[in-house]
Amino acid sequence: LLVLFAALALPSVNVQAAAPEKGGKIKKCQDASGRWHYGDTADDLCRQSKVVEINKQGIPTKEIAAPLTAEELRLREKNKASVEAEKKLAAEQARQDKLLLSAYGHEDDISFVRDRKIADTEAQIQASEKTLMALGKTQKRNEAQATDEQRGGKPLSEATVKQIANTEAQIAKHQEYIALKKQEIEAIRAQAAGDTERYRQLKRSQSTAPAAGPSPAAGK
């Protein structure tokens, strides 16, 4: 038979009297309303509270934590997701570090590759700039043609209008291309700077890492 008492209702409750006769453990908990409960199944009445097991002498012998609230469960899942994200980032960083060390035998190689990429990109820019200069000359001829056609109040021919519009579009295209290539050069420099710094860090880590001792089998 469950022995159940409410502390607020019976402030002078004797814990030993509530204990089972054959040395069983008593459970003690406080419900949501603040009332204390004692009995061998008191946790049934305090499902959202911490439960303490006590012996016949009233000495706590075990504590059962209260179940997590909805907010605590949400935070636990959030923390779990954060930990998983950190693990993925760490794994990706390790992969990139491995690639970096395998791609370059010395940090000077990073500068060499950087300079080669920049030279290739600058060559593309120069080629586009030459085309742009030629288009500029073409547009001047188009404008001269338009001026001649408009003398005496005559309208521009359809061919001249199309030629001017087409040349303007090509000029805009090459200007945009040159701007993008200049941005690529800045990105190449930034990437090389980052790779160099990371490469140095990894090399320092390798040089300061403790040397592996002989295996147990080697001494036998």
PDB file of C-alpha atoms in Angstrom, residues 83-215:
ATOM      1  CA  VAL A  83      28.313  20.816 -32.042  1.00  0.00           C
ATOM      2  CA  GLU A  84      27.600  18.919 -35.259  1.00  0.00           C
ATOM      3  CA  ALA A  85      28.184  22.083 -37.305  1.00  0.00           C
ATOM      4  CA  GLU A  86      31.508  22.661 -35.548  1.00  0.00           C
ATOM      5  CA  LYS A  87      32.551  19.090 -36.271  1.00  0.00           C
ATOM      6  CA  LYS A  88      31.766  19.557 -39.965  1.00  0.00           C
ATOM      7  CA  LEU A  89      33.738  22.810 -40.075  1.00  0.00           C
ATOM      8  CA  ALA A  90      36.679  21.144 -38.364  1.00  0.00           C
ATOM      9  CA  ALA A  91      36.571  18.228 -40.815  1.00  0.00           C
ATOM     10  CA  GLU A  92      36.454  20.613 -43.790  1.00  0.00           C
ATOM     11  CA  GLN A  93      39.363  22.638 -42.394  1.00  0.00           C
ATOM     12  CA  ALA A  94      41.382  19.450 -41.940  1.00  0.00           C
ATOM     13  CA  ARG A  95      40.646  18.470 -45.547  1.00  0.00           C
ATOM     14  CA  GLN A  96      41.733  21.878 -46.856  1.00  0.00           C
ATOM     15  CA  ASP A  97      44.888  21.800 -44.725  1.00  0.00           C
ATOM     16  CA  LYS A  98      45.806  18.419 -46.148  1.00  0.00           C
ATOM     17  CA  LEU A  99      45.329  19.717 -49.695  1.00  0.00           C
ATOM     18  CA  LEU A 100      47.391  22.814 -48.943  1.00  0.00           C
ATOM     19  CA  LEU A 101      50.338  20.849 -47.589  1.00  0.00           C
ATOM     20  CA  SER A 102      50.213  18.355 -50.446  1.00  0.00           C
ATOM     21  CA  ALA A 103      50.010  21.099 -53.118  1.00  0.00           C
ATOM     22  CA  TYR A 104      53.021  23.141 -51.970  1.00  0.00           C
ATOM     23  CA  GLY A 105      56.433  21.867 -50.954  1.00  0.00           C
ATOM     24  CA  HIS A 106      57.500  25.320 -49.750  1.00  0.00           C
ATOM     25  CA  GLU A 107      55.678  28.588 -49.078  1.00  0.00           C
ATOM     26  CA  ASP A 108      57.563  30.194 -51.988  1.00  0.00           C
ATOM     27  CA  ASP A 109      55.570  27.895 -54.272  1.00  0.00           C
ATOM     28  CA  ILE A 110      52.426  29.740 -53.216  1.00  0.00           C
ATOM     29  CA  SER A 111      53.919  33.036 -54.408  1.00  0.00           C
ATOM     30  CA  PHE A 112      55.000  31.417 -57.677  1.00  0.00           C
ATOM     31  CA  VAL A 113      51.501  30.118 -58.403  1.00  0.00           C
ATOM     32  CA  ARG A 114      50.008  33.474 -57.396  1.00  0.00           C
ATOM     33  CA  ASP A 115      52.263  35.421 -59.764  1.00  0.00           C
ATOM     34  CA  ARG A 116      51.538  33.033 -62.630  1.00  0.00           C
ATOM     35  CA  LYS A 117      47.783  33.362 -62.166  1.00  0.00           C
ATOM     36  CA  ILE A 118      48.029  37.153 -61.961  1.00  0.00           C
ATOM     37  CA  ALA A 119      50.158  37.272 -65.120  1.00  0.00           C
ATOM     38  CA  ASP A 120      47.608  35.158 -67.012  1.00  0.00           C
ATOM     39  CA  THR A 121      44.744  37.352 -65.841  1.00  0.00           C
ATOM     40  CA  GLU A 122      46.592  40.559 -66.690  1.00  0.00           C
ATOM     41  CA  ALA A 123      47.202  39.212 -70.196  1.00  0.00           C
ATOM     42  CA  GLN A 124      43.451  38.701 -70.579  1.00  0.00           C
ATOM     43  CA  ILE A 125      42.860  42.257 -69.388  1.00  0.00           C
ATOM     44  CA  GLN A 126      45.391  43.653 -71.873  1.00  0.00           C
ATOM     45  CA  ALA A 127      43.778  41.762 -74.740  1.00  0.00           C
ATOM     46  CA  SER A 128      40.363  43.128 -73.791  1.00  0.00           C
ATOM     47  CA  GLU A 129      41.767  46.649 -73.445  1.00  0.00           C
ATOM     48  CA  LYS A 130      43.151  46.454 -76.996  1.00  0.00           C
ATOM     49  CA  THR A 131      39.749  45.386 -78.244  1.00  0.00           C
ATOM     50  CA  LEU A 132      38.223  48.225 -76.271  1.00  0.00           C
ATOM     51  CA  MET A 133      40.536  50.741 -77.930  1.00  0.00           C
ATOM     52  CA  ALA A 134      39.557  49.442 -81.349  1.00  0.00           C
ATOM     53  CA  LEU A 135      35.878  49.694 -80.452  1.00  0.00           C
ATOM     54  CA  GLY A 136      36.425  53.260 -79.334  1.00  0.00           C
ATOM     55  CA  LYS A 137      37.825  54.165 -82.726  1.00  0.00           C
ATOM     56  CA  THR A 138      34.926  52.392 -84.405  1.00  0.00           C
ATOM     57  CA  GLN A 139      32.470  54.378 -82.333  1.00  0.00           C
ATOM     58  CA  LYS A 140      34.133  57.645 -83.327  1.00  0.00           C
ATOM     59  CA  ARG A 141      33.678  56.709 -86.975  1.00  0.00           C
ATOM     60  CA  ASN A 142      30.049  55.843 -86.253  1.00  0.00           C
ATOM     61  CA  GLU A 143      29.534  59.238 -84.629  1.00  0.00           C
ATOM     62  CA  ALA A 144      31.168  60.965 -87.589  1.00  0.00           C
ATOM     63  CA  GLN A 145      28.901  59.046 -89.917  1.00  0.00           C
ATOM     64  CA  ALA A 146      25.894  60.095 -87.843  1.00  0.00           C
ATOM     65  CA  THR A 147      26.966  63.738 -88.021  1.00  0.00           C
ATOM     66  CA  ASP A 148      27.240  63.573 -91.805  1.00  0.00           C
ATOM     67  CA  GLU A 149      23.839  61.955 -92.119  1.00  0.00           C
ATOM     68  CA  GLN A 150      22.161  64.569 -89.918  1.00  0.00           C
ATOM     69  CA  ARG A 151      23.386  67.529 -91.936  1.00  0.00           C
ATOM     70  CA  GLY A 152      20.514  69.441 -93.375  1.00  0.00           C
ATOM     71  CA  GLY A 153      18.112  67.963 -90.840  1.00  0.00           C
ATOM     72  CA  LYS A 154      18.146  64.497 -92.316  1.00  0.00           C
ATOM     73  CA  PRO A 155      17.329  61.552 -90.007  1.00  0.00           C
ATOM     74  CA  LEU A 156      19.903  58.900 -89.140  1.00  0.00           C
ATOM     75  CA  SER A 157      19.834  55.796 -91.245  1.00  0.00           C
ATOM     76  CA  GLU A 158      18.696  52.594 -89.581  1.00  0.00           C
ATOM     77  CA  ALA A 159      22.068  50.982 -90.305  1.00  0.00           C
ATOM     78  CA  THR A 160      23.963  53.739 -88.486  1.00  0.00           C
ATOM     79  CA  VAL A 161      21.638  53.571 -85.479  1.00  0.00           C
ATOM     80  CA  LYS A 162      22.159  49.817 -85.198  1.00  0.00           C
ATOM     81  CA  GLN A 163      25.920  50.163 -85.635  1.00  0.00           C
ATOM     82  CA  ILE A 164      26.160  52.742 -82.842  1.00  0.00           C
ATOM     83  CA  ALA A 165      24.010  50.635 -80.481  1.00  0.00           C
ATOM     84  CA  ASN A 166      25.965  47.451 -81.251  1.00  0.00           C
ATOM     85  CA  THR A 167      29.311  49.135 -80.645  1.00  0.00           C
ATOM     86  CA  GLU A 168      28.097  50.646 -77.378  1.00  0.00           C
ATOM     87  CA  ALA A 169      27.018  47.183 -76.187  1.00  0.00           C
ATOM     88  CA  GLN A 170      30.414  45.675 -77.059  1.00  0.00           C
ATOM     89  CA  ILE A 171      32.238  48.489 -75.264  1.00  0.00           C
ATOM     90  CA  ALA A 172      30.115  47.962 -72.138  1.00  0.00           C
ATOM     91  CA  LYS A 173      30.750  44.196 -72.284  1.00  0.00           C
ATOM     92  CA  HIS A 174      34.537  44.616 -72.397  1.00  0.00           C
ATOM     93  CA  GLN A 175      34.511  47.245 -69.665  1.00  0.00           C
ATOM     94  CA  GLU A 176      32.594  44.861 -67.406  1.00  0.00           C
ATOM     95  CA  TYR A 177      34.960  42.012 -68.308  1.00  0.00           C
ATOM     96  CA  ILE A 178      38.013  44.101 -67.401  1.00  0.00           C
ATOM     97  CA  ALA A 179      36.467  45.108 -64.065  1.00  0.00           C
ATOM     98  CA  LEU A 180      35.744  41.461 -63.218  1.00  0.00           C
ATOM     99  CA  LYS A 181      39.275  40.393 -64.104  1.00  0.00           C
ATOM    100  CA  LYS A 182      40.722  43.094 -61.853  1.00  0.00           C
ATOM    101  CA  GLN A 183      38.554  41.744 -59.035  1.00  0.00           C
ATOM    102  CA  GLU A 184      39.903  38.266 -59.781  1.00  0.00           C
ATOM    103  CA  ILE A 185      43.454  39.546 -59.339  1.00  0.00           C
ATOM    104  CA  GLU A 186      42.580  40.956 -55.918  1.00  0.00           C
ATOM    105  CA  ALA A 187      40.970  37.640 -54.989  1.00  0.00           C
ATOM    106  CA  ILE A 188      44.090  35.755 -56.131  1.00  0.00           C
ATOM    107  CA  ARG A 189      46.276  37.967 -53.946  1.00  0.00           C
ATOM    108  CA  ALA A 190      43.963  37.536 -50.947  1.00  0.00           C
ATOM    109  CA  GLN A 191      43.836  33.758 -51.425  1.00  0.00           C
ATOM    110  CA  ALA A 192      47.600  33.526 -51.657  1.00  0.00           C
ATOM    111  CA  ALA A 193      48.042  35.643 -48.526  1.00  0.00           C
ATOM    112  CA  GLY A 194      45.619  33.428 -46.605  1.00  0.00           C
ATOM    113  CA  ASP A 195      47.229  30.235 -47.892  1.00  0.00           C
ATOM    114  CA  THR A 196      50.696  31.491 -46.957  1.00  0.00           C
ATOM    115  CA  GLU A 197      49.653  32.333 -43.408  1.00  0.00           C
ATOM    116  CA  ARG A 198      47.874  29.011 -42.946  1.00  0.00           C
ATOM    117  CA  TYR A 199      50.819  27.135 -44.477  1.00  0.00           C
ATOM    118  CA  ARG A 200      53.186  28.747 -41.984  1.00  0.00           C
ATOM    119  CA  GLN A 201      50.878  27.864 -39.084  1.00  0.00           C
ATOM    120  CA  LEU A 202      50.715  24.226 -40.167  1.00  0.00           C
ATOM    121  CA  LYS A 203      54.476  24.017 -40.607  1.00  0.00           C
ATOM    122  CA  ARG A 204      55.055  25.558 -37.177  1.00  0.00           C
ATOM    123  CA  SER A 205      52.643  23.030 -35.679  1.00  0.00           C
ATOM    124  CA  GLN A 206      54.534  20.192 -37.336  1.00  0.00           C
ATOM    125  CA  SER A 207      57.901  21.460 -36.110  1.00  0.00           C
ATOM    126  CA  THR A 208      56.726  21.871 -32.511  1.00  0.00           C
ATOM    127  CA  ALA A 209      54.803  18.585 -32.339  1.00  0.00           C
ATOM    128  CA  PRO A 210      56.464  16.052 -29.997  1.00  0.00           C
ATOM    129  CA  ALA A 211      58.338  13.308 -31.782  1.00  0.00           C
ATOM    130  CA  ALA A 212      56.666   9.922 -31.635  1.00  0.00           C
ATOM    131  CA  GLY A 213      58.489   7.552 -29.286  1.00  0.00           C
ATOM    132  CA  PRO A 214      59.462   3.993 -30.182  1.00  0.00           C
ATOM    133  CA  SER A 215      56.645   1.530 -30.284  1.00  0.00           C
TER     134      SER A 215
END
